[in-house]
Amino acid sequence: NHVNNICSTWGTQHFKTFDGDVFQFPGLCEYNLVKGCRKSENKFSVDIRREENDGNITISYVVVTISENTFNLTKTEVAENENPVTLPHYSGGVKVEESTFYIRLRATKVGIIVMWNREDAVMVEVSNRYQNQTCGLCGDYNGVPVYDEFMDKGFKMTPTEFGIKHRVHLPNDECKDPHVEDDESKTNVSDSCKQTICEQIFHGDSWSSCAALISAEAFIQACVVDMCACNNGTSDLCVCSTMSEFSRQCSHAGGQPPNWRRPDFCGKQCPYNMRYEESAFPCMDTCTHQDTRLVCEDHKTDGCFCPPGTVFDDISERGCIPRSECQCKHDRIYDSGEVYRHEKTNCTCSEGKWECETFERPATCAVEEGSHFTTFDGTTYAFHGNCIYTLAKVESKDGASPNFTIRALLEPCAQEKYDTCLKALKLHLFTLTFKSH
């Protein structure tokens, strides 16, 4: 259960702080969601901006700043310091990647994860070390709802006042904040009929494992706000956003949300032959990385996944296939069972992995008793020396094989002056020298 490390925003105006307080703020300007407020800590901040198109309100972009680098996330592009990048993207300890529904930014050293569903929901997870050290719409992360983020000089601020406080003022931005007076009308928005519908949804038996871990009351109120503000006339669709967030929060709390979606109710479409799961580990095995799930450290989330017994074909992009059908790639794509031959080596593609065998026998030379030599070609001879001699020297012409020299120190033996002893060996490999006595 790490739900207390998570702040989120979803729908048209809902926010949940690290400390669990849920409030509504409908601002359409750019606002700071969270940032580190201690100068000694690593610098980070997350800003968001919502927009309205044809009555639909979604998040138009997310700006994440990690130290001196700024990542701009939009629905169609990701840019680092205003330069577009291709995902997955790695830079300065930051990894940005995408899945079917999410763009995820992870900065492990800083201790922050940002996930955006490219629509209405953003989640920020921070390390425990930021307790009592954050500010923004996510609050101060001190474990106490309302205090001290919603207090100003001893008086409690309204959600709108709190939201306006964290606006990011941009040059030439003509955006206007919502009116503070609107907060009073929100408190009276409750409709008994809609209240009953929302209670029936979140108190249903299928959500029991979630309700045992997370208080559903705040999400019921968010559901009522959604239904009262909904304009499309279909009450079912009006609750999709808050139900999706409750499901995500349930996964982060260690619960197992039900597969509550239907094709005609908040349905999700998956590409290829993948299946939608409401809560599963996001690390997916592929033909080139077949053991990803064994080392997965990510939390469960919703998304599109391959059915059990299959892996995703990331070579020919054929969707989910049995592991036995995985191909290999070298100079071209090889089917399972095909052989790649190179000089004295045969490599067979076997379920996405190369199995190689070589027909080249190693050549050896030898020095025995300090005076008996055998060459690489098998010639034997005797030689008595009193100096340093080169036994073998290789100078690579292809730049790939190692360069090395092996030298031997031959001297008369201490007790037998007519015999030669091998006193020392020197192996010169690149710029390193190893000496053995």
Coordinates of C-alpha atoms in Angstrom, one line a residue:
N1 CA 0.0 0.0 0.0
H2 CA 1.7 3.2 -1.2
V3 CA -1.4 5.3 -1.8
N4 CA -0.2 7.9 0.7
N5 CA 2.8 8.6 -1.7
I6 CA 0.4 9.5 -4.5
C7 CA -1.3 12.8 -5.5
S8 CA -3.6 12.8 -8.4
T9 CA -6.1 14.9 -10.5
W10 CA -8.8 13.6 -12.8
G11 CA -12.0 14.5 -14.5
T12 CA -12.8 18.1 -15.1
Q13 CA -11.8 19.4 -11.7
H14 CA -11.0 16.8 -9.0
F15 CA -7.8 16.7 -7.0
K16 CA -6.5 14.4 -4.2
T17 CA -3.6 15.5 -2.1
F18 CA -0.9 13.3 -0.7
D19 CA -2.7 13.6 2.7
G20 CA -5.9 12.2 1.2
D21 CA -8.0 15.4 1.0
V22 CA -10.2 15.5 -2.2
F23 CA -11.3 18.9 -3.5
Q24 CA -12.6 20.5 -6.7
F25 CA -10.9 23.2 -8.6
P26 CA -12.0 24.0 -12.2
G27 CA -9.1 26.3 -13.2
L28 CA -8.1 26.2 -16.9
C29 CA -4.8 28.1 -16.5
E30 CA -1.4 26.5 -15.8
Y31 CA -1.1 25.4 -12.2
N32 CA 1.7 23.8 -10.1
L33 CA 0.6 20.3 -9.1
V34 CA 3.6 19.6 -6.9
K35 CA 7.2 20.7 -6.4
G36 CA 9.9 20.1 -3.8
C37 CA 10.1 23.1 -1.4
R38 CA 13.4 22.4 0.3
K39 CA 16.4 24.0 -1.3
S40 CA 18.7 21.2 -0.1
E41 CA 16.6 18.6 -2.0
N42 CA 16.7 17.7 -5.7
K43 CA 14.7 20.2 -7.7
F44 CA 11.5 19.0 -9.3
S45 CA 8.1 20.3 -10.2
V46 CA 5.1 19.2 -12.1
D47 CA 2.7 21.7 -13.8
I48 CA -0.5 21.0 -15.6
R49 CA -3.0 22.9 -17.8
R50 CA -6.6 21.9 -18.7
E51 CA -8.4 23.1 -21.8
E52 CA -12.0 23.0 -23.0
N53 CA -12.9 21.7 -26.5
D54 CA -16.6 21.4 -27.5
G55 CA -17.6 21.1 -23.9
N56 CA -15.0 18.5 -23.0
I57 CA -12.4 19.4 -20.5
T58 CA -9.1 17.5 -20.7
I59 CA -5.4 18.2 -19.7
S60 CA -3.7 19.8 -22.7
Y61 CA -0.1 19.4 -21.4
V62 CA 2.1 18.4 -18.5
V63 CA 5.4 20.1 -17.7
V64 CA 7.9 18.2 -15.6
T65 CA 11.1 19.8 -14.4
I66 CA 13.9 17.6 -13.0
S67 CA 17.0 19.6 -11.9
E68 CA 17.9 21.7 -15.0
N69 CA 15.9 19.7 -17.5
T70 CA 12.3 20.4 -18.6
F71 CA 10.1 17.8 -20.2
N72 CA 7.0 18.9 -22.0
L73 CA 4.4 16.2 -22.4
T74 CA 1.5 16.8 -24.9
K75 CA -0.9 14.3 -26.4
T76 CA 1.1 14.0 -29.6
E77 CA 4.7 14.8 -28.6
V78 CA 7.3 14.7 -25.8
A79 CA 10.1 17.3 -25.8
E80 CA 13.1 17.7 -23.6
N81 CA 14.3 21.4 -23.3
E82 CA 12.1 22.1 -26.3
N83 CA 13.7 19.4 -28.4
P84 CA 11.3 16.6 -29.5
V85 CA 12.4 13.1 -28.4
T86 CA 11.4 9.5 -29.4
L87 CA 10.1 7.2 -26.8
P88 CA 11.3 5.4 -24.9
H89 CA 13.7 8.2 -24.0
Y90 CA 16.6 8.2 -21.4
S91 CA 18.3 11.3 -20.2
G92 CA 20.2 12.2 -17.0
G93 CA 18.6 9.6 -14.9
V94 CA 15.1 10.2 -16.3
K95 CA 13.2 7.6 -18.3
V96 CA 10.1 8.6 -20.4
E97 CA 8.1 5.8 -21.9
E98 CA 4.6 5.1 -23.2
S99 CA 2.0 2.3 -23.1
T100 CA -1.4 2.0 -24.7
F101 CA -3.0 4.6 -22.4
Y102 CA -0.2 6.3 -20.4
I103 CA 2.9 8.4 -20.7
R104 CA 5.1 7.7 -17.7
L105 CA 8.2 9.7 -16.6
R106 CA 10.4 8.1 -13.9
A107 CA 13.3 9.9 -12.2
T108 CA 14.6 7.3 -9.8
K109 CA 17.4 9.3 -8.2
V110 CA 15.1 12.2 -7.5
G111 CA 12.3 9.9 -6.3
I112 CA 9.4 10.8 -8.5
I113 CA 7.1 9.1 -11.0
V114 CA 4.5 11.0 -13.2
M115 CA 1.8 9.2 -15.1
W116 CA -0.6 10.9 -17.5
N117 CA -3.4 9.1 -19.4
R118 CA -3.2 11.6 -22.2
E119 CA -6.7 12.7 -21.3
D120 CA -7.9 13.9 -17.9
A121 CA -5.9 12.1 -15.3
V122 CA -2.4 12.8 -13.9
M123 CA -0.8 10.9 -11.0
V124 CA 2.4 11.8 -9.2
E125 CA 4.2 9.5 -6.8
V126 CA 7.0 10.7 -4.7
S127 CA 9.5 9.1 -2.3
N128 CA 8.9 9.0 1.4
R129 CA 11.8 11.4 1.9
Y130 CA 9.6 14.3 0.7
Q131 CA 7.3 14.1 3.6
N132 CA 6.5 17.6 4.9
Q133 CA 8.6 19.0 2.0
T134 CA 6.2 19.5 -0.9
C135 CA 3.9 22.3 -2.0
G136 CA 1.5 22.9 -4.8
L137 CA -2.0 21.6 -5.4
C138 CA -0.8 18.2 -4.0
G139 CA -0.4 19.7 -0.6
D140 CA 2.4 19.6 2.0
Y141 CA 2.6 15.8 2.5
N142 CA 2.6 16.0 6.3
G143 CA 0.0 13.3 6.8
V144 CA -2.7 15.8 8.0
P145 CA -5.6 16.7 5.6
V146 CA -6.4 20.4 5.4
Y147 CA -3.6 21.6 7.7
D148 CA -1.5 23.4 6.8
E149 CA -2.0 23.7 3.0
F150 CA -5.6 25.0 3.2
M151 CA -4.9 27.5 6.0
D152 CA -3.9 31.1 5.5
K153 CA -3.3 33.3 8.6
G154 CA -5.5 31.1 10.7
F155 CA -8.4 31.0 8.2
K156 CA -9.4 28.1 6.0
M157 CA -9.1 28.8 2.3
T158 CA -11.7 27.7 -0.2
P159 CA -10.6 25.2 -2.9
T160 CA -10.7 28.0 -5.5
E161 CA -8.5 30.3 -3.3
F162 CA -6.1 27.4 -2.8
G163 CA -6.0 26.6 -6.5
I164 CA -5.4 30.2 -7.5
K165 CA -2.5 30.4 -5.1
H166 CA -0.6 27.9 -7.1
R167 CA -1.1 29.4 -10.6
V168 CA 2.0 29.5 -12.8
H169 CA 2.1 33.0 -14.2
L170 CA 3.3 32.9 -17.8
P171 CA 4.2 35.9 -20.0
N172 CA 1.4 37.0 -22.3
D173 CA -1.0 34.5 -20.8
E174 CA -4.5 36.0 -20.8
C175 CA -6.0 33.0 -19.0
K176 CA -8.5 33.9 -16.2
D177 CA -8.8 32.1 -12.9
P178 CA -12.3 30.9 -11.8
H179 CA -14.3 33.1 -9.4
V180 CA -14.0 32.4 -5.7
E181 CA -17.8 32.9 -5.3
D182 CA -18.4 29.7 -7.3
D183 CA -17.3 27.6 -4.4
E184 CA -20.5 28.4 -2.5
S185 CA -22.7 27.0 -5.3
K186 CA -20.6 23.8 -5.4
T187 CA -21.4 23.0 -1.8
N188 CA -25.1 23.0 -2.6
V189 CA -24.8 20.9 -5.8
S190 CA -25.8 17.6 -4.2
D191 CA -28.8 15.9 -5.7
S192 CA -30.4 13.2 -3.6
C193 CA -31.1 11.0 -6.7
K194 CA -27.6 11.3 -8.0
Q195 CA -26.2 10.9 -4.5
T196 CA -28.1 7.5 -4.3
I197 CA -26.8 6.4 -7.7
C198 CA -23.2 7.2 -6.8
E199 CA -23.5 5.4 -3.4
Q200 CA -24.9 2.3 -5.1
I201 CA -21.9 2.3 -7.4
F202 CA -19.1 2.6 -4.9
H203 CA -20.7 0.6 -2.1
G204 CA -21.4 -2.3 -4.4
D205 CA -20.1 -5.8 -3.5
S206 CA -17.7 -5.9 -6.4
W207 CA -15.8 -2.9 -4.9
S208 CA -15.6 -4.4 -1.4
S209 CA -11.8 -5.0 -1.5
C210 CA -11.3 -1.4 -2.5
A211 CA -13.7 0.1 0.0
A212 CA -11.8 -1.7 2.8
L213 CA -8.6 0.1 1.9
I214 CA -9.9 3.5 0.7
S215 CA -12.7 5.7 1.9
A216 CA -15.2 5.9 -0.9
E217 CA -17.0 9.0 0.5
A218 CA -14.8 11.5 -1.3
F219 CA -15.2 9.7 -4.6
I220 CA -19.0 9.5 -4.1
Q221 CA -19.1 13.3 -3.7
A222 CA -16.8 13.6 -6.8
C223 CA -19.2 11.3 -8.7
V224 CA -22.2 13.6 -7.7
V225 CA -20.3 16.7 -8.9
D226 CA -19.6 14.9 -12.2
M227 CA -23.2 13.9 -12.8
C228 CA -24.6 17.3 -11.9
A229 CA -22.1 19.0 -14.3
C230 CA -22.5 16.4 -17.1
N231 CA -24.0 17.7 -20.3
N232 CA -24.1 14.6 -22.6
G233 CA -27.2 13.3 -21.0
T234 CA -25.9 9.8 -20.4
S235 CA -25.4 9.4 -16.7
D236 CA -23.4 6.2 -17.1
L237 CA -20.6 8.0 -19.0
C238 CA -20.6 10.8 -16.5
V239 CA -19.1 8.6 -13.8
C240 CA -16.3 6.9 -15.9
S241 CA -13.6 9.3 -14.8
T242 CA -14.1 9.1 -11.1
M243 CA -14.7 5.3 -11.2
S244 CA -11.4 5.0 -13.2
E245 CA -9.6 7.0 -10.5
F246 CA -11.1 5.0 -7.7
S247 CA -9.9 1.9 -9.5
R248 CA -6.4 3.3 -9.8
Q249 CA -6.3 4.3 -6.2
C250 CA -7.4 0.8 -5.2
S251 CA -4.5 -0.8 -7.1
H252 CA -2.0 1.6 -5.4
A253 CA -3.5 0.7 -2.1
G254 CA -2.9 -3.0 -2.7
G255 CA -6.5 -3.9 -3.5
Q256 CA -7.9 -5.7 -6.5
P257 CA -10.5 -3.6 -8.4
P258 CA -13.1 -5.6 -10.4
N259 CA -13.3 -5.7 -14.1
W260 CA -16.1 -3.2 -14.1
R261 CA -16.0 -1.9 -17.6
R262 CA -18.3 -3.1 -20.4
P263 CA -18.2 -2.3 -24.1
D264 CA -21.1 0.0 -23.6
F265 CA -20.0 1.4 -20.3
C266 CA -16.5 3.1 -20.1
G267 CA -15.1 0.5 -22.4
K268 CA -11.4 0.4 -23.5
Q269 CA -10.1 -0.8 -26.8
C270 CA -6.8 -2.6 -27.1
P271 CA -4.5 -2.9 -30.1
Y272 CA -3.6 -6.2 -31.8
N273 CA -4.9 -9.2 -29.8
M274 CA -4.1 -7.7 -26.4
R275 CA -6.6 -7.9 -23.6
Y276 CA -7.6 -5.0 -21.3
E277 CA -7.0 -5.6 -17.5
E278 CA -8.1 -3.3 -14.8
S279 CA -5.2 -4.1 -12.5
A280 CA -2.0 -5.9 -13.6
F281 CA 1.7 -5.6 -13.5
P282 CA 2.7 -3.3 -16.4
C283 CA 6.0 -5.0 -17.1
M284 CA 5.3 -7.1 -20.2
D285 CA 7.4 -10.0 -21.6
T286 CA 8.5 -9.5 -25.2
C287 CA 10.4 -11.7 -27.7
T288 CA 13.6 -9.7 -27.0
H289 CA 13.1 -9.3 -23.3
Q290 CA 11.4 -12.5 -22.1
D291 CA 12.0 -12.2 -18.4
T292 CA 10.8 -8.7 -17.8
R293 CA 8.0 -9.7 -15.4
L294 CA 10.4 -11.6 -13.2
V295 CA 12.2 -8.4 -12.3
C296 CA 9.2 -6.0 -12.4
E297 CA 9.2 -3.4 -9.6
D298 CA 6.3 -1.4 -10.9
H299 CA 2.9 -1.2 -9.2
K300 CA -0.2 -2.7 -10.8
T301 CA -2.1 -0.5 -13.1
D302 CA -4.8 -0.7 -15.8
G303 CA -3.8 -1.3 -19.4
C304 CA -3.5 -3.7 -22.4
F305 CA -1.7 -6.9 -21.8
C306 CA -0.9 -10.2 -23.5
P307 CA -2.9 -13.2 -22.5
P308 CA -1.2 -15.8 -20.3
G309 CA 1.2 -18.1 -22.2
T310 CA 2.1 -15.4 -24.8
V311 CA 4.6 -12.6 -25.2
F312 CA 4.5 -9.4 -27.2
D313 CA 6.3 -9.6 -30.6
D314 CA 8.5 -6.5 -30.6
I315 CA 10.4 -7.7 -33.7
S316 CA 7.8 -8.1 -36.4
E317 CA 5.0 -6.3 -34.4
R318 CA 2.5 -9.3 -34.8
G319 CA 0.9 -8.7 -31.4
C320 CA 0.8 -11.4 -28.7
I321 CA 2.3 -14.7 -29.8
P322 CA 3.4 -18.0 -28.2
R323 CA 7.1 -17.8 -27.1
S324 CA 7.9 -20.7 -29.5
E325 CA 7.1 -18.4 -32.4
C326 CA 9.5 -15.6 -31.4
Q327 CA 12.0 -14.6 -34.1
C328 CA 15.6 -13.4 -33.8
K329 CA 17.2 -10.4 -35.4
H330 CA 20.8 -9.9 -36.7
D331 CA 21.4 -8.7 -40.2
R332 CA 17.7 -9.6 -40.9
I333 CA 14.8 -11.4 -39.2
Y334 CA 15.2 -15.1 -38.6
D335 CA 12.3 -17.5 -37.8
S336 CA 12.7 -19.9 -35.0
G337 CA 14.8 -22.9 -36.2
E338 CA 16.7 -20.8 -38.9
V339 CA 20.5 -20.9 -38.8
Y340 CA 22.9 -17.9 -39.1
R341 CA 26.4 -18.9 -40.2
H342 CA 29.5 -16.8 -39.7
E343 CA 33.0 -18.2 -40.4
K344 CA 33.3 -21.2 -38.0
T345 CA 30.2 -20.5 -35.9
N346 CA 26.6 -21.6 -36.4
C347 CA 23.8 -19.8 -34.5
T348 CA 20.3 -21.2 -34.4
C349 CA 17.3 -19.1 -33.6
S350 CA 15.4 -20.8 -30.8
E351 CA 12.2 -19.1 -29.4
G352 CA 13.7 -15.6 -29.8
K353 CA 17.2 -16.5 -28.5
W354 CA 20.4 -17.4 -30.3
E355 CA 22.0 -20.8 -29.5
C356 CA 25.5 -20.8 -31.0
E357 CA 28.2 -23.4 -31.4
T358 CA 31.7 -23.0 -32.8
F359 CA 33.8 -25.5 -34.8
E360 CA 37.1 -23.8 -34.2
R361 CA 39.5 -25.6 -32.0
P362 CA 41.8 -23.5 -29.9
A363 CA 45.5 -23.6 -30.6
T364 CA 48.0 -23.9 -27.7
C365 CA 51.7 -23.3 -27.1
A366 CA 53.6 -24.4 -24.0
V367 CA 56.7 -23.9 -22.0
E368 CA 57.7 -26.8 -19.8
E369 CA 60.6 -27.0 -17.3
G370 CA 61.9 -23.7 -18.5
S371 CA 63.5 -25.0 -21.6
H372 CA 61.1 -27.3 -23.5
F373 CA 58.9 -25.4 -26.0
T374 CA 55.9 -26.5 -28.1
T375 CA 54.7 -24.0 -30.8
F376 CA 51.1 -23.4 -31.8
D377 CA 51.7 -25.6 -34.8
G378 CA 52.9 -28.5 -32.7
T379 CA 56.7 -28.2 -33.2
T380 CA 58.8 -29.0 -30.2
Y381 CA 62.3 -27.8 -29.4
A382 CA 64.7 -27.0 -26.5
F383 CA 66.1 -23.6 -25.7
H384 CA 68.1 -22.3 -22.7
G385 CA 67.9 -18.6 -22.3
N386 CA 68.8 -15.9 -19.8
C387 CA 66.6 -12.9 -20.7
I388 CA 63.0 -11.8 -21.3
Y389 CA 61.5 -13.4 -24.4
T390 CA 58.2 -12.9 -26.3
L391 CA 56.2 -16.1 -26.3
A392 CA 53.2 -14.7 -28.3
K393 CA 52.1 -11.4 -29.7
V394 CA 48.8 -10.5 -31.4
E395 CA 48.0 -7.2 -33.1
S396 CA 44.3 -7.0 -34.0
K397 CA 43.6 -5.8 -37.5
D398 CA 39.8 -5.6 -37.2
G399 CA 39.8 -3.4 -34.1
A400 CA 37.4 -5.8 -32.3
S401 CA 39.8 -8.5 -31.1
P402 CA 42.1 -7.8 -28.2
N403 CA 45.7 -6.8 -28.6
F404 CA 48.0 -8.7 -26.3
T405 CA 51.7 -9.7 -25.7
I406 CA 52.9 -12.6 -23.5
R407 CA 56.6 -12.4 -22.3
A408 CA 58.6 -14.9 -20.3
L409 CA 61.7 -14.4 -18.1
L410 CA 64.1 -17.3 -18.4
E411 CA 67.1 -17.6 -16.1
P412 CA 69.4 -20.3 -14.9
C413 CA 68.0 -22.2 -12.0
A414 CA 69.5 -21.4 -8.6
Q415 CA 70.8 -24.9 -7.8
E416 CA 71.2 -26.4 -11.3
K417 CA 73.3 -23.9 -13.2
Y418 CA 73.0 -25.8 -16.5
D419 CA 69.2 -25.9 -16.4
T420 CA 66.8 -23.0 -17.3
C421 CA 63.8 -22.0 -15.2
L422 CA 60.8 -20.0 -16.0
K423 CA 61.0 -17.1 -13.4
A424 CA 58.1 -14.8 -14.5
L425 CA 55.3 -14.2 -17.0
K426 CA 54.1 -10.8 -18.2
L427 CA 50.7 -10.4 -19.9
H428 CA 50.2 -7.0 -21.7
L429 CA 46.6 -6.5 -22.5
F430 CA 45.8 -3.2 -24.1
T431 CA 47.2 -0.7 -21.6
L432 CA 46.9 -3.0 -18.6
T433 CA 49.9 -5.1 -17.4
F434 CA 49.4 -8.3 -15.3
K435 CA 52.5 -9.9 -13.7
S436 CA 52.7 -13.4 -12.2
H437 CA 55.5 -15.0 -10.2

